[in-house]
Amino acid sequence: QVQLVVSGGGLVQPGGSLRLSCAASGIRFSLYATTWYRQAPGKQRELVAGISNTFNTDYADSVKGRFTISRDNVKNTVYLEMDSLEPDDTAVYFCNAFHNTETYWGQGTQVTVSS
Protein backbone atom coordinates (compact mmCIF):
# COMPACT_ATOMS: atom_id res chain seq x y z
CA GLN A 1 0.00 0.00 0.00
CA VAL A 2 1.41 3.34 -1.05
CA GLN A 3 1.24 6.19 1.42
CA LEU A 4 2.50 9.76 1.39
CA VAL A 5 2.11 11.27 4.84
CA VAL A 6 2.41 15.03 5.10
CA SER A 7 3.26 16.91 8.27
CA GLY A 8 4.45 20.33 9.38
CA GLY A 9 1.69 22.77 8.53
CA GLY A 10 0.30 25.33 10.91
CA LEU A 11 -0.15 29.00 11.70
CA VAL A 12 2.79 31.36 11.34
CA GLN A 13 3.23 35.11 11.33
CA PRO A 14 4.33 36.95 8.19
CA GLY A 15 8.06 36.67 7.80
CA GLY A 16 8.15 33.38 9.66
CA SER A 17 9.21 29.92 8.58
CA LEU A 18 7.76 26.44 8.39
CA ARG A 19 9.08 23.11 7.17
CA LEU A 20 6.78 20.60 5.57
CA SER A 21 7.63 16.91 5.34
CA CYS A 22 6.19 14.20 3.14
CA ALA A 23 7.17 10.66 4.08
CA ALA A 24 6.61 7.97 1.48
CA SER A 25 6.13 4.25 1.93
CA GLY A 26 5.23 1.43 -0.40
CA ILE A 27 7.24 2.77 -3.33
CA ARG A 28 10.86 2.76 -4.41
CA PHE A 29 11.14 6.39 -3.48
CA SER A 30 14.51 7.04 -5.10
CA LEU A 31 12.98 6.48 -8.55
CA TYR A 32 10.25 9.06 -8.12
CA ALA A 33 10.23 12.75 -8.80
CA THR A 34 8.41 14.65 -6.08
CA THR A 35 6.57 17.93 -6.04
CA TRP A 36 4.72 20.23 -3.70
CA TYR A 37 1.48 21.86 -4.78
CA ARG A 38 -0.79 24.26 -2.97
CA GLN A 39 -4.38 25.34 -3.26
CA ALA A 40 -5.75 28.52 -1.77
CA PRO A 41 -9.49 29.04 -1.24
CA GLY A 42 -11.22 29.83 -4.52
CA LYS A 43 -8.06 29.21 -6.54
CA GLN A 44 -6.72 26.40 -8.66
CA ARG A 45 -4.06 24.06 -7.35
CA GLU A 46 -0.64 25.36 -8.34
CA LEU A 47 2.79 23.81 -8.51
CA VAL A 48 5.11 25.25 -5.87
CA ALA A 49 8.33 23.27 -6.22
CA GLY A 50 9.66 20.02 -7.59
CA ILE A 51 12.72 17.85 -7.21
CA SER A 52 13.65 15.09 -9.62
CA ASN A 53 15.07 11.70 -8.76
CA THR A 54 18.45 13.18 -9.75
CA PHE A 55 17.98 16.09 -7.34
CA ASN A 56 17.28 18.77 -9.94
CA THR A 57 14.97 21.40 -8.51
CA ASP A 58 12.49 23.89 -9.88
CA TYR A 59 10.30 26.53 -8.25
CA ALA A 60 7.33 28.71 -9.00
CA ASP A 61 8.39 32.31 -9.51
CA SER A 62 6.32 33.35 -6.52
CA VAL A 63 8.43 31.29 -4.10
CA LYS A 64 11.92 31.47 -5.62
CA GLY A 65 14.46 32.58 -3.07
CA ARG A 66 12.09 31.86 -0.17
CA PHE A 67 11.26 28.15 -0.43
CA THR A 68 13.67 25.23 -0.66
CA ILE A 69 12.73 21.72 -1.68
CA SER A 70 14.96 18.80 -0.71
CA ARG A 71 14.76 15.07 -0.38
CA ASP A 72 16.30 12.30 1.69
CA ASN A 73 16.22 8.98 -0.13
CA VAL A 74 17.28 7.12 3.00
CA LYS A 75 14.29 8.43 4.94
CA ASN A 76 12.04 8.34 1.85
CA THR A 77 11.04 11.89 2.60
CA VAL A 78 10.72 15.13 0.68
CA TYR A 79 10.83 18.46 2.48
CA LEU A 80 9.70 21.98 1.75
CA GLU A 81 11.46 24.64 3.78
CA MET A 82 9.43 27.84 3.63
CA ASP A 83 11.02 31.09 4.76
CA SER A 84 9.89 34.71 4.65
CA LEU A 85 6.31 33.54 4.52
CA GLU A 86 3.68 35.92 3.23
CA PRO A 87 -0.10 35.98 3.65
CA ASP A 88 -0.43 34.95 -0.01
CA ASP A 89 1.31 31.68 0.87
CA THR A 90 -1.76 30.67 2.86
CA ALA A 91 -3.09 27.48 1.31
CA VAL A 92 -3.45 23.75 1.70
CA TYR A 93 -0.17 22.15 0.66
CA PHE A 94 0.02 18.72 -0.99
CA CYS A 95 2.93 16.50 -1.93
CA ASN A 96 3.06 14.33 -5.01
CA ALA A 97 5.36 11.57 -6.20
CA PHE A 98 5.42 10.37 -9.78
CA HIS A 99 7.36 7.92 -11.92
CA ASN A 100 6.40 6.96 -15.46
CA THR A 101 2.61 6.51 -15.34
CA GLU A 102 2.38 6.18 -11.58
CA THR A 103 1.45 9.18 -9.47
CA TYR A 104 0.56 9.36 -5.81
CA TRP A 105 -0.70 12.17 -3.60
CA GLY A 106 -0.37 12.84 0.07
CA GLN A 107 -3.07 14.40 2.17
CA GLY A 108 -3.04 18.17 2.39
CA THR A 109 -1.74 20.23 5.25
CA GLN A 110 -2.97 23.72 6.04
CA VAL A 111 -0.47 26.56 6.10
CA THR A 112 -1.85 29.85 7.37
CA VAL A 113 0.25 33.01 7.35
CA SER A 114 -1.38 35.67 9.46
CA SER A 115 -0.61 38.13 12.19
GROMACS .gro file of N, CA, C and O in nm:
model
  460
    1GLN      N    1   0.085  -0.119   0.000
    1GLN     CA    2   0.000   0.000   0.000
    1GLN      C    3   0.089   0.124   0.000
    1GLN      O    4   0.178   0.137   0.083
    2VAL      N    5   0.062   0.212  -0.094
    2VAL     CA    6   0.141   0.334  -0.105
    2VAL      C    7   0.083   0.443  -0.016
    2VAL      O    8  -0.038   0.465  -0.016
    3GLN      N    9   0.168   0.508   0.059
    3GLN     CA   10   0.124   0.619   0.142
    3GLN      C   11   0.224   0.733   0.133
    3GLN      O   12   0.345   0.711   0.131
    4LEU      N   13   0.170   0.854   0.125
    4LEU     CA   14   0.250   0.976   0.139
    4LEU      C   15   0.189   1.052   0.255
    4LEU      O   16   0.074   1.096   0.247
    5VAL      N   17   0.263   1.065   0.362
    5VAL     CA   18   0.211   1.127   0.484
    5VAL      C   19   0.277   1.263   0.503
    5VAL      O   20   0.399   1.273   0.517
    6VAL      N   21   0.194   1.365   0.503
    6VAL     CA   22   0.241   1.503   0.510
    6VAL      C   23   0.230   1.555   0.653
    6VAL      O   24   0.131   1.529   0.722
    7SER      N   25   0.329   1.629   0.695
    7SER     CA   26   0.326   1.691   0.827
    7SER      C   27   0.396   1.826   0.822
    7SER      O   28   0.470   1.855   0.727
    8GLY      N   29   0.371   1.908   0.923
    8GLY     CA   30   0.445   2.033   0.938
    8GLY      C   31   0.369   2.161   0.913
    8GLY      O   32   0.426   2.269   0.927
    9GLY      N   33   0.244   2.153   0.875
    9GLY     CA   34   0.169   2.277   0.853
    9GLY      C   35   0.135   2.346   0.985
    9GLY      O   36   0.165   2.297   1.093
   10GLY      N   37   0.071   2.461   0.971
   10GLY     CA   38   0.030   2.533   1.091
   10GLY      C   39   0.011   2.681   1.065
   10GLY      O   40   0.007   2.726   0.950
   11LEU      N   41   0.003   2.755   1.175
   11LEU     CA   42  -0.015   2.900   1.170
   11LEU      C   43   0.118   2.967   1.199
   11LEU      O   44   0.187   2.932   1.296
   12VAL      N   45   0.153   3.064   1.117
   12VAL     CA   46   0.279   3.136   1.134
   12VAL      C   47   0.257   3.282   1.099
   12VAL      O   48   0.172   3.315   1.014
   13GLN      N   49   0.332   3.368   1.162
   13GLN     CA   50   0.323   3.511   1.133
   13GLN      C   51   0.397   3.544   1.004
   13GLN      O   52   0.491   3.473   0.966
   14PRO      N   53   0.357   3.651   0.938
   14PRO     CA   54   0.433   3.695   0.819
   14PRO      C   55   0.580   3.712   0.851
   14PRO      O   56   0.616   3.765   0.957
   15GLY      N   57   0.663   3.665   0.759
   15GLY     CA   58   0.806   3.667   0.780
   15GLY      C   59   0.861   3.544   0.848
   15GLY      O   60   0.983   3.525   0.855
   16GLY      N   61   0.773   3.459   0.897
   16GLY     CA   62   0.815   3.338   0.966
   16GLY      C   63   0.849   3.224   0.873
   16GLY      O   64   0.846   3.238   0.750
   17SER      N   65   0.879   3.109   0.933
   17SER     CA   66   0.921   2.992   0.858
   17SER      C   67   0.845   2.868   0.903
   17SER      O   68   0.800   2.859   1.018
   18LEU      N   69   0.831   2.776   0.811
   18LEU     CA   70   0.776   2.644   0.839
   18LEU      C   71   0.849   2.543   0.752
   18LEU      O   72   0.897   2.577   0.643
   19ARG      N   73   0.855   2.419   0.799
   19ARG     CA   74   0.908   2.311   0.717
   19ARG      C   75   0.803   2.201   0.706
   19ARG      O   76   0.758   2.148   0.808
   20LEU      N   77   0.769   2.170   0.584
   20LEU     CA   78   0.678   2.060   0.557
   20LEU      C   79   0.757   1.934   0.524
   20LEU      O   80   0.863   1.942   0.462
   21SER      N   81   0.703   1.821   0.565
   21SER     CA   82   0.763   1.691   0.534
   21SER      C   83   0.660   1.602   0.468
   21SER      O   84   0.540   1.610   0.498
   22CYS      N   85   0.706   1.517   0.381
   22CYS     CA   86   0.619   1.420   0.314
   22CYS      C   87   0.694   1.288   0.311
   22CYS      O   88   0.792   1.273   0.237
   23ALA      N   89   0.650   1.196   0.394
   23ALA     CA   90   0.717   1.066   0.408
   23ALA      C   91   0.644   0.961   0.325
   23ALA      O   92   0.523   0.942   0.341
   24ALA      N   93   0.718   0.895   0.239
   24ALA     CA   94   0.661   0.797   0.148
   24ALA      C   95   0.689   0.655   0.196
   24ALA      O   96   0.795   0.627   0.254
   25SER      N   97   0.594   0.568   0.169
   25SER     CA   98   0.613   0.425   0.193
   25SER      C   99   0.541   0.348   0.085
   25SER      O  100   0.446   0.398   0.024
   26GLY      N  101   0.587   0.227   0.060
   26GLY     CA  102   0.523   0.143  -0.040
   26GLY      C  103   0.570   0.165  -0.182
   26GLY      O  104   0.516   0.103  -0.275
   27ILE      N  105   0.667   0.254  -0.201
   27ILE     CA  106   0.724   0.277  -0.333
   27ILE      C  107   0.875   0.281  -0.323
   27ILE      O  108   0.930   0.303  -0.215
   28ARG      N  109   0.940   0.261  -0.437
   28ARG     CA  110   1.086   0.276  -0.441
   28ARG      C  111   1.114   0.425  -0.460
   28ARG      O  112   1.128   0.474  -0.571
   29PHE      N  113   1.117   0.493  -0.350
   29PHE     CA  114   1.114   0.639  -0.348
   29PHE      C  115   1.222   0.702  -0.435
   29PHE      O  116   1.198   0.804  -0.499
   30SER      N  117   1.339   0.643  -0.439
   30SER     CA  118   1.451   0.704  -0.510
   30SER      C  119   1.425   0.716  -0.660
   30SER      O  120   1.492   0.794  -0.729
   31LEU      N  121   1.329   0.642  -0.712
   31LEU     CA  122   1.298   0.648  -0.855
   31LEU      C  123   1.201   0.761  -0.890
   31LEU      O  124   1.187   0.797  -1.006
   32TYR      N  125   1.136   0.814  -0.790
   32TYR     CA  126   1.025   0.906  -0.812
   32TYR      C  127   1.069   1.052  -0.805
   32TYR      O  128   1.147   1.091  -0.717
   33ALA      N  129   1.017   1.131  -0.897
   33ALA     CA  130   1.023   1.275  -0.880
   33ALA      C  131   0.914   1.315  -0.780
   33ALA      O  132   0.810   1.248  -0.770
   34THR      N  133   0.939   1.421  -0.708
   34THR     CA  134   0.841   1.465  -0.608
   34THR      C  135   0.817   1.614  -0.622
   34THR      O  136   0.907   1.691  -0.659
   35THR      N  137   0.696   1.653  -0.592
   35THR     CA  138   0.657   1.793  -0.604
   35THR      C  139   0.571   1.834  -0.486
   35THR      O  140   0.510   1.750  -0.418
   36TRP      N  141   0.566   1.962  -0.465
   36TRP     CA  142   0.472   2.023  -0.370
   36TRP      C  143   0.379   2.115  -0.449
   36TRP      O  144   0.424   2.195  -0.532
   37TYR      N  145   0.250   2.100  -0.422
   37TYR     CA  146   0.148   2.186  -0.478
   37TYR      C  147   0.078   2.257  -0.364
   37TYR      O  148   0.087   2.216  -0.248
   38ARG      N  149   0.005   2.362  -0.397
   38ARG     CA  150  -0.079   2.426  -0.297
   38ARG      C  151  -0.209   2.473  -0.362
   38ARG      O  152  -0.215   2.496  -0.483
   39GLN      N  153  -0.309   2.486  -0.279
   39GLN     CA  154  -0.438   2.534  -0.326
   39GLN      C  155  -0.496   2.627  -0.222
   39GLN      O  156  -0.523   2.587  -0.107
   40ALA      N  157  -0.514   2.752  -0.263
   40ALA     CA  158  -0.575   2.852  -0.177
   40ALA      C  159  -0.725   2.853  -0.202
   40ALA      O  160  -0.771   2.811  -0.309
   41PRO      N  161  -0.803   2.900  -0.106
   41PRO     CA  162  -0.949   2.904  -0.124
   41PRO      C  163  -0.989   2.980  -0.250
   41PRO      O  164  -0.941   3.091  -0.275
   42GLY      N  165  -1.073   2.918  -0.331
   42GLY     CA  166  -1.122   2.983  -0.452
   42GLY      C  167  -1.023   2.986  -0.567
   42GLY      O  168  -1.051   3.047  -0.671
   43LYS      N  169  -0.907   2.920  -0.549
   43LYS     CA  170  -0.806   2.921  -0.654
   43LYS      C  171  -0.774   2.780  -0.698
   43LYS      O  172  -0.802   2.683  -0.627
   44GLN      N  173  -0.713   2.770  -0.815
   44GLN     CA  174  -0.672   2.640  -0.866
   44GLN      C  175  -0.546   2.593  -0.793
   44GLN      O  176  -0.467   2.673  -0.742
   45ARG      N  177  -0.529   2.463  -0.791
   45ARG     CA  178  -0.406   2.406  -0.735
   45ARG      C  179  -0.289   2.450  -0.822
   45ARG      O  180  -0.297   2.444  -0.944
   46GLU      N  181  -0.180   2.491  -0.758
   46GLU     CA  182  -0.064   2.536  -0.834
   46GLU      C  183   0.062   2.464  -0.786
   46GLU      O  184   0.077   2.429  -0.669
   47LEU      N  185   0.152   2.445  -0.881
   47LEU     CA  186   0.279   2.381  -0.851
   47LEU      C  187   0.369   2.481  -0.778
   47LEU      O  188   0.387   2.594  -0.822
   48VAL      N  189   0.425   2.438  -0.667
   48VAL     CA  190   0.511   2.525  -0.587
   48VAL      C  191   0.659   2.494  -0.613
   48VAL      O  192   0.739   2.584  -0.638
   49ALA      N  193   0.693   2.366  -0.606
   49ALA     CA  194   0.833   2.327  -0.622
   49ALA      C  195   0.840   2.179  -0.657
   49ALA      O  196   0.749   2.103  -0.624
   50GLY      N  197   0.947   2.142  -0.724
   50GLY     CA  198   0.966   2.002  -0.759
   50GLY      C  199   1.112   1.965  -0.749
   50GLY      O  200   1.200   2.049  -0.763
   51ILE      N  201   1.137   1.837  -0.724
   51ILE     CA  202   1.272   1.785  -0.721
   51ILE      C  203   1.271   1.650  -0.790
   51ILE      O  204   1.190   1.563  -0.758
   52SER      N  205   1.361   1.633  -0.885
   52SER     CA  206   1.365   1.509  -0.962
   52SER      C  207   1.436   1.399  -0.884
   52SER      O  208   1.494   1.424  -0.777
   53ASN      N  209   1.436   1.280  -0.942
   53ASN     CA  210   1.507   1.170  -0.876
   53ASN      C  211   1.657   1.188  -0.885
   53ASN      O  212   1.733   1.118  -0.818
   54THR      N  213   1.703   1.284  -0.967
   54THR     CA  214   1.845   1.318  -0.975
   54THR      C  215   1.874   1.449  -0.904
   54THR      O  216   1.978   1.511  -0.927
   55PHE      N  217   1.780   1.494  -0.823
   55PHE     CA  218   1.798   1.609  -0.734
   55PHE      C  219   1.799   1.744  -0.805
   55PHE      O  220   1.839   1.845  -0.748
   56ASN      N  221   1.750   1.748  -0.929
   56ASN     CA  222   1.728   1.877  -0.994
   56ASN      C  223   1.604   1.940  -0.936
   56ASN      O  224   1.502   1.873  -0.914
   57THR      N  225   1.608   2.070  -0.914
   57THR     CA  226   1.497   2.140  -0.851
   57THR      C  227   1.440   2.249  -0.941
   57THR      O  228   1.509   2.300  -1.029
   58ASP      N  229   1.315   2.281  -0.916
   58ASP     CA  230   1.249   2.389  -0.988
   58ASP      C  231   1.145   2.451  -0.895
   58ASP      O  232   1.090   2.381  -0.808
   59TYR      N  233   1.119   2.580  -0.914
   59TYR     CA  234   1.030   2.653  -0.825
   59TYR      C  235   0.937   2.744  -0.904
   59TYR      O  236   0.973   2.797  -1.009
   60ALA      N  237   0.820   2.766  -0.849
   60ALA     CA  238   0.733   2.871  -0.900
   60ALA      C  239   0.800   3.006  -0.875
   60ALA      O  240   0.869   3.024  -0.775
   61ASP      N  241   0.777   3.098  -0.966
   61ASP     CA  242   0.839   3.231  -0.951
   61ASP      C  243   0.802   3.296  -0.818
   61ASP      O  244   0.882   3.368  -0.759
   62SER      N  245   0.681   3.268  -0.773
   62SER     CA  246   0.632   3.335  -0.652
   62SER      C  247   0.705   3.291  -0.525
   62SER      O  248   0.695   3.359  -0.422
   63VAL      N  249   0.777   3.179  -0.531
   63VAL     CA  250   0.843   3.129  -0.410
   63VAL      C  251   0.994   3.122  -0.425
   63VAL      O  252   1.064   3.087  -0.328
   64LYS      N  253   1.046   3.152  -0.541
   64LYS     CA  254   1.192   3.147  -0.562
   64LYS      C  255   1.264   3.237  -0.463
   64LYS      O  256   1.224   3.351  -0.441
   65GLY      N  257   1.369   3.182  -0.404
   65GLY     CA  258   1.446   3.258  -0.307
   65GLY      C  259   1.391   3.251  -0.166
   65GLY      O  260   1.457   3.293  -0.071
   66ARG      N  261   1.270   3.197  -0.150
   66ARG     CA  262   1.209   3.186  -0.017
   66ARG      C  263   1.186   3.041   0.025
   66ARG      O  264   1.194   3.009   0.143
   67PHE      N  265   1.155   2.955  -0.072
   67PHE     CA  266   1.126   2.815  -0.043
   67PHE      C  267   1.241   2.728  -0.094
   67PHE      O  268   1.302   2.758  -0.198
   68THR      N  269   1.266   2.619  -0.025
   68THR     CA  270   1.367   2.523  -0.066
   68THR      C  271   1.311   2.383  -0.056
   68THR      O  272   1.263   2.342   0.051
   69ILE      N  273   1.317   2.311  -0.167
   69ILE     CA  274   1.273   2.172  -0.168
   69ILE      C  275   1.397   2.083  -0.159
   69ILE      O  276   1.501   2.113  -0.219
   70SER      N  277   1.385   1.975  -0.084
   70SER     CA  278   1.496   1.880  -0.071
   70SER      C  279   1.438   1.742  -0.048
   70SER      O  280   1.318   1.728  -0.020
   71ARG      N  281   1.524   1.643  -0.059
   71ARG     CA  282   1.476   1.507  -0.038
   71ARG      C  283   1.585   1.426   0.030
   71ARG      O  284   1.705   1.453   0.013
   72ASP      N  285   1.541   1.324   0.101
   72ASP     CA  286   1.630   1.230   0.169
   72ASP      C  287   1.585   1.090   0.127
   72ASP      O  288   1.481   1.042   0.173
   73ASN      N  289   1.662   1.029   0.039
   73ASN     CA  290   1.622   0.898  -0.013
   73ASN      C  291   1.644   0.785   0.087
   73ASN      O  292   1.596   0.674   0.065
   74VAL      N  293   1.715   0.812   0.194
   74VAL     CA  294   1.728   0.712   0.300
   74VAL      C  295   1.601   0.713   0.386
   74VAL      O  296   1.550   0.607   0.424
   75LYS      N  297   1.552   0.831   0.414
   75LYS     CA  298   1.429   0.843   0.494
   75LYS      C  299   1.303   0.842   0.409
   75LYS      O  300   1.192   0.852   0.462
   76ASN      N  301   1.319   0.834   0.276
   76ASN     CA  302   1.204   0.834   0.185
   76ASN      C  303   1.115   0.955   0.208
   76ASN      O  304   0.991   0.944   0.212
   77THR      N  305   1.176   1.069   0.222
   77THR     CA  306   1.104   1.189   0.260
   77THR      C  307   1.145   1.307   0.173
   77THR      O  308   1.263   1.322   0.142
   78VAL      N  309   1.047   1.388   0.137
   78VAL     CA  310   1.072   1.513   0.068
   78VAL      C  311   1.029   1.626   0.161
   78VAL      O  312   0.930   1.613   0.234
   79TYR      N  313   1.106   1.734   0.159
   79TYR     CA  314   1.083   1.846   0.248
   79TYR      C  315   1.056   1.974   0.168
   79TYR      O  316   1.102   1.989   0.055
   80LEU      N  317   0.985   2.064   0.230
   80LEU     CA  318   0.970   2.198   0.175
   80LEU      C  319   0.996   2.296   0.288
   80LEU      O  320   0.915   2.309   0.380
   81GLU      N  321   1.111   2.360   0.281
   81GLU     CA  322   1.146   2.464   0.378
   81GLU      C  323   1.093   2.596   0.326
   81GLU      O  324   1.127   2.638   0.215
   82MET      N  325   1.008   2.660   0.405
   82MET     CA  326   0.943   2.784   0.363
   82MET      C  327   0.986   2.896   0.456
   82MET      O  328   0.957   2.893   0.576
   83ASP      N  329   1.055   2.993   0.400
   83ASP     CA  330   1.102   3.109   0.476
   83ASP      C  331   1.036   3.236   0.424
   83ASP      O  332   0.981   3.237   0.315
   84SER      N  333   1.046   3.341   0.503
   84SER     CA  334   0.989   3.471   0.465
   84SER      C  335   0.844   3.455   0.417
   84SER      O  336   0.805   3.508   0.312
   85LEU      N  337   0.768   3.384   0.493
   85LEU     CA  338   0.631   3.354   0.452
   85LEU      C  339   0.546   3.480   0.446
   85LEU      O  340   0.562   3.573   0.526
   86GLU      N  341   0.456   3.480   0.349
   86GLU     CA  342   0.368   3.592   0.323
   86GLU      C  343   0.223   3.546   0.333
   86GLU      O  344   0.195   3.427   0.314
   87PRO      N  345   0.131   3.638   0.360
   87PRO     CA  346  -0.010   3.598   0.365
   87PRO      C  347  -0.057   3.525   0.239
   87PRO      O  348  -0.142   3.435   0.248
   88ASP      N  349  -0.003   3.561   0.123
   88ASP     CA  350  -0.043   3.495  -0.001
   88ASP      C  351   0.005   3.351  -0.009
   88ASP      O  352  -0.036   3.277  -0.099
   89ASP      N  353   0.089   3.309   0.083
   89ASP     CA  354   0.131   3.168   0.087
   89ASP      C  355   0.029   3.081   0.159
   89ASP      O  356   0.043   2.959   0.163
   90THR      N  357  -0.072   3.142   0.217
   90THR     CA  358  -0.176   3.067   0.286
   90THR      C  359  -0.248   2.975   0.188
   90THR      O  360  -0.299   3.020   0.085
   91ALA      N  361  -0.250   2.848   0.219
   91ALA     CA  362  -0.309   2.748   0.131
   91ALA      C  363  -0.301   2.611   0.197
   91ALA      O  364  -0.233   2.595   0.300
   92VAL      N  365  -0.367   2.515   0.136
   92VAL     CA  366  -0.345   2.375   0.170
   92VAL      C  367  -0.233   2.324   0.079
   92VAL      O  368  -0.240   2.342  -0.043
   93TYR      N  369  -0.134   2.264   0.139
   93TYR     CA  370  -0.017   2.215   0.066
   93TYR      C  371  -0.023   2.063   0.053
   93TYR      O  372  -0.053   1.992   0.151
   94PHE      N  373   0.007   2.015  -0.068
   94PHE     CA  374   0.002   1.872  -0.099
   94PHE      C  375   0.138   1.828  -0.155
   94PHE      O  376   0.203   1.904  -0.228
   95CYS      N  377   0.176   1.705  -0.127
   95CYS     CA  378   0.293   1.650  -0.193
   95CYS      C  379   0.248   1.545  -0.294
   95CYS      O  380   0.139   1.489  -0.284
   96ASN      N  381   0.335   1.524  -0.390
   96ASN     CA  382   0.306   1.433  -0.501
   96ASN      C  383   0.435   1.361  -0.537
   96ASN      O  384   0.542   1.420  -0.534
   97ALA      N  385   0.423   1.235  -0.571
   97ALA     CA  386   0.536   1.157  -0.620
   97ALA      C  387   0.494   1.090  -0.749
   97ALA      O  388   0.384   1.034  -0.756
   98PHE      N  389   0.578   1.099  -0.851
   98PHE     CA  390   0.542   1.037  -0.978
   98PHE      C  391   0.662   0.973  -1.046
   98PHE      O  392   0.775   1.019  -1.032
   99HIS      N  393   0.633   0.867  -1.118
   99HIS     CA  394   0.736   0.792  -1.192
   99HIS      C  395   0.667   0.721  -1.306
   99HIS      O  396   0.576   0.641  -1.281
  100ASN      N  397   0.708   0.750  -1.427
  100ASN     CA  398   0.640   0.696  -1.546
  100ASN      C  399   0.490   0.727  -1.538
  100ASN      O  400   0.451   0.842  -1.532
  101THR      N  401   0.406   0.627  -1.535
  101THR     CA  402   0.261   0.651  -1.534
  101THR      C  403   0.203   0.647  -1.393
  101THR      O  404   0.082   0.661  -1.376
  102GLU      N  405   0.287   0.626  -1.296
  102GLU     CA  406   0.238   0.618  -1.158
  102GLU      C  407   0.248   0.755  -1.091
  102GLU      O  408   0.351   0.822  -1.100
  103THR      N  409   0.142   0.794  -1.023
  103THR     CA  410   0.145   0.918  -0.947
  103THR      C  411   0.065   0.898  -0.819
  103THR      O  412  -0.039   0.832  -0.819
  104TYR      N  413   0.119   0.951  -0.711
  104TYR     CA  414   0.056   0.936  -0.581
  104TYR      C  415   0.053   1.072  -0.511
  104TYR      O  416   0.145   1.153  -0.528
  105TRP      N  417  -0.052   1.091  -0.433
  105TRP     CA  418  -0.070   1.217  -0.360
  105TRP      C  419  -0.076   1.192  -0.210
  105TRP      O  420  -0.135   1.094  -0.165
  106GLY      N  421  -0.019   1.284  -0.137
  106GLY     CA  422  -0.037   1.284   0.007
  106GLY      C  423  -0.159   1.366   0.044
  106GLY      O  424  -0.216   1.437  -0.040
  107GLN      N  425  -0.197   1.357   0.170
  107GLN     CA  426  -0.307   1.440   0.217
  107GLN      C  427  -0.258   1.584   0.230
  107GLN      O  428  -0.141   1.608   0.239
  108GLY      N  429  -0.343   1.677   0.229
  108GLY     CA  430  -0.304   1.817   0.239
  108GLY      C  431  -0.276   1.858   0.382
  108GLY      O  432  -0.322   1.795   0.478
  109THR      N  433  -0.197   1.963   0.395
  109THR     CA  434  -0.174   2.023   0.525
  109THR      C  435  -0.194   2.173   0.513
  109THR      O  436  -0.148   2.236   0.418
  110GLN      N  437  -0.265   2.229   0.610
  110GLN     CA  438  -0.297   2.372   0.604
  110GLN      C  439  -0.179   2.456   0.652
  110GLN      O  440  -0.122   2.431   0.759
  111VAL      N  441  -0.145   2.554   0.572
  111VAL     CA  442  -0.047   2.656   0.610
  111VAL      C  443  -0.119   2.790   0.611
  111VAL      O  444  -0.177   2.830   0.508
  112THR      N  445  -0.119   2.855   0.724
  112THR     CA  446  -0.185   2.985   0.737
  112THR      C  447  -0.082   3.088   0.782
  112THR      O  448  -0.016   3.068   0.884
  113VAL      N  449  -0.069   3.194   0.702
  113VAL     CA  450   0.025   3.301   0.735
  113VAL      C  451  -0.057   3.424   0.771
  113VAL      O  452  -0.122   3.484   0.686
  114SER      N  453  -0.054   3.458   0.898
  114SER     CA  454  -0.138   3.567   0.946
  114SER      C  455  -0.082   3.622   1.076
  114SER      O  456  -0.024   3.548   1.156
  115SER      N  457  -0.102   3.751   1.094
  115SER     CA  458  -0.061   3.813   1.219
  115SER      C  459  -0.178   3.816   1.318
  115SER      O  460  -0.164   3.865   1.430
   0.00000   0.00000   0.00000
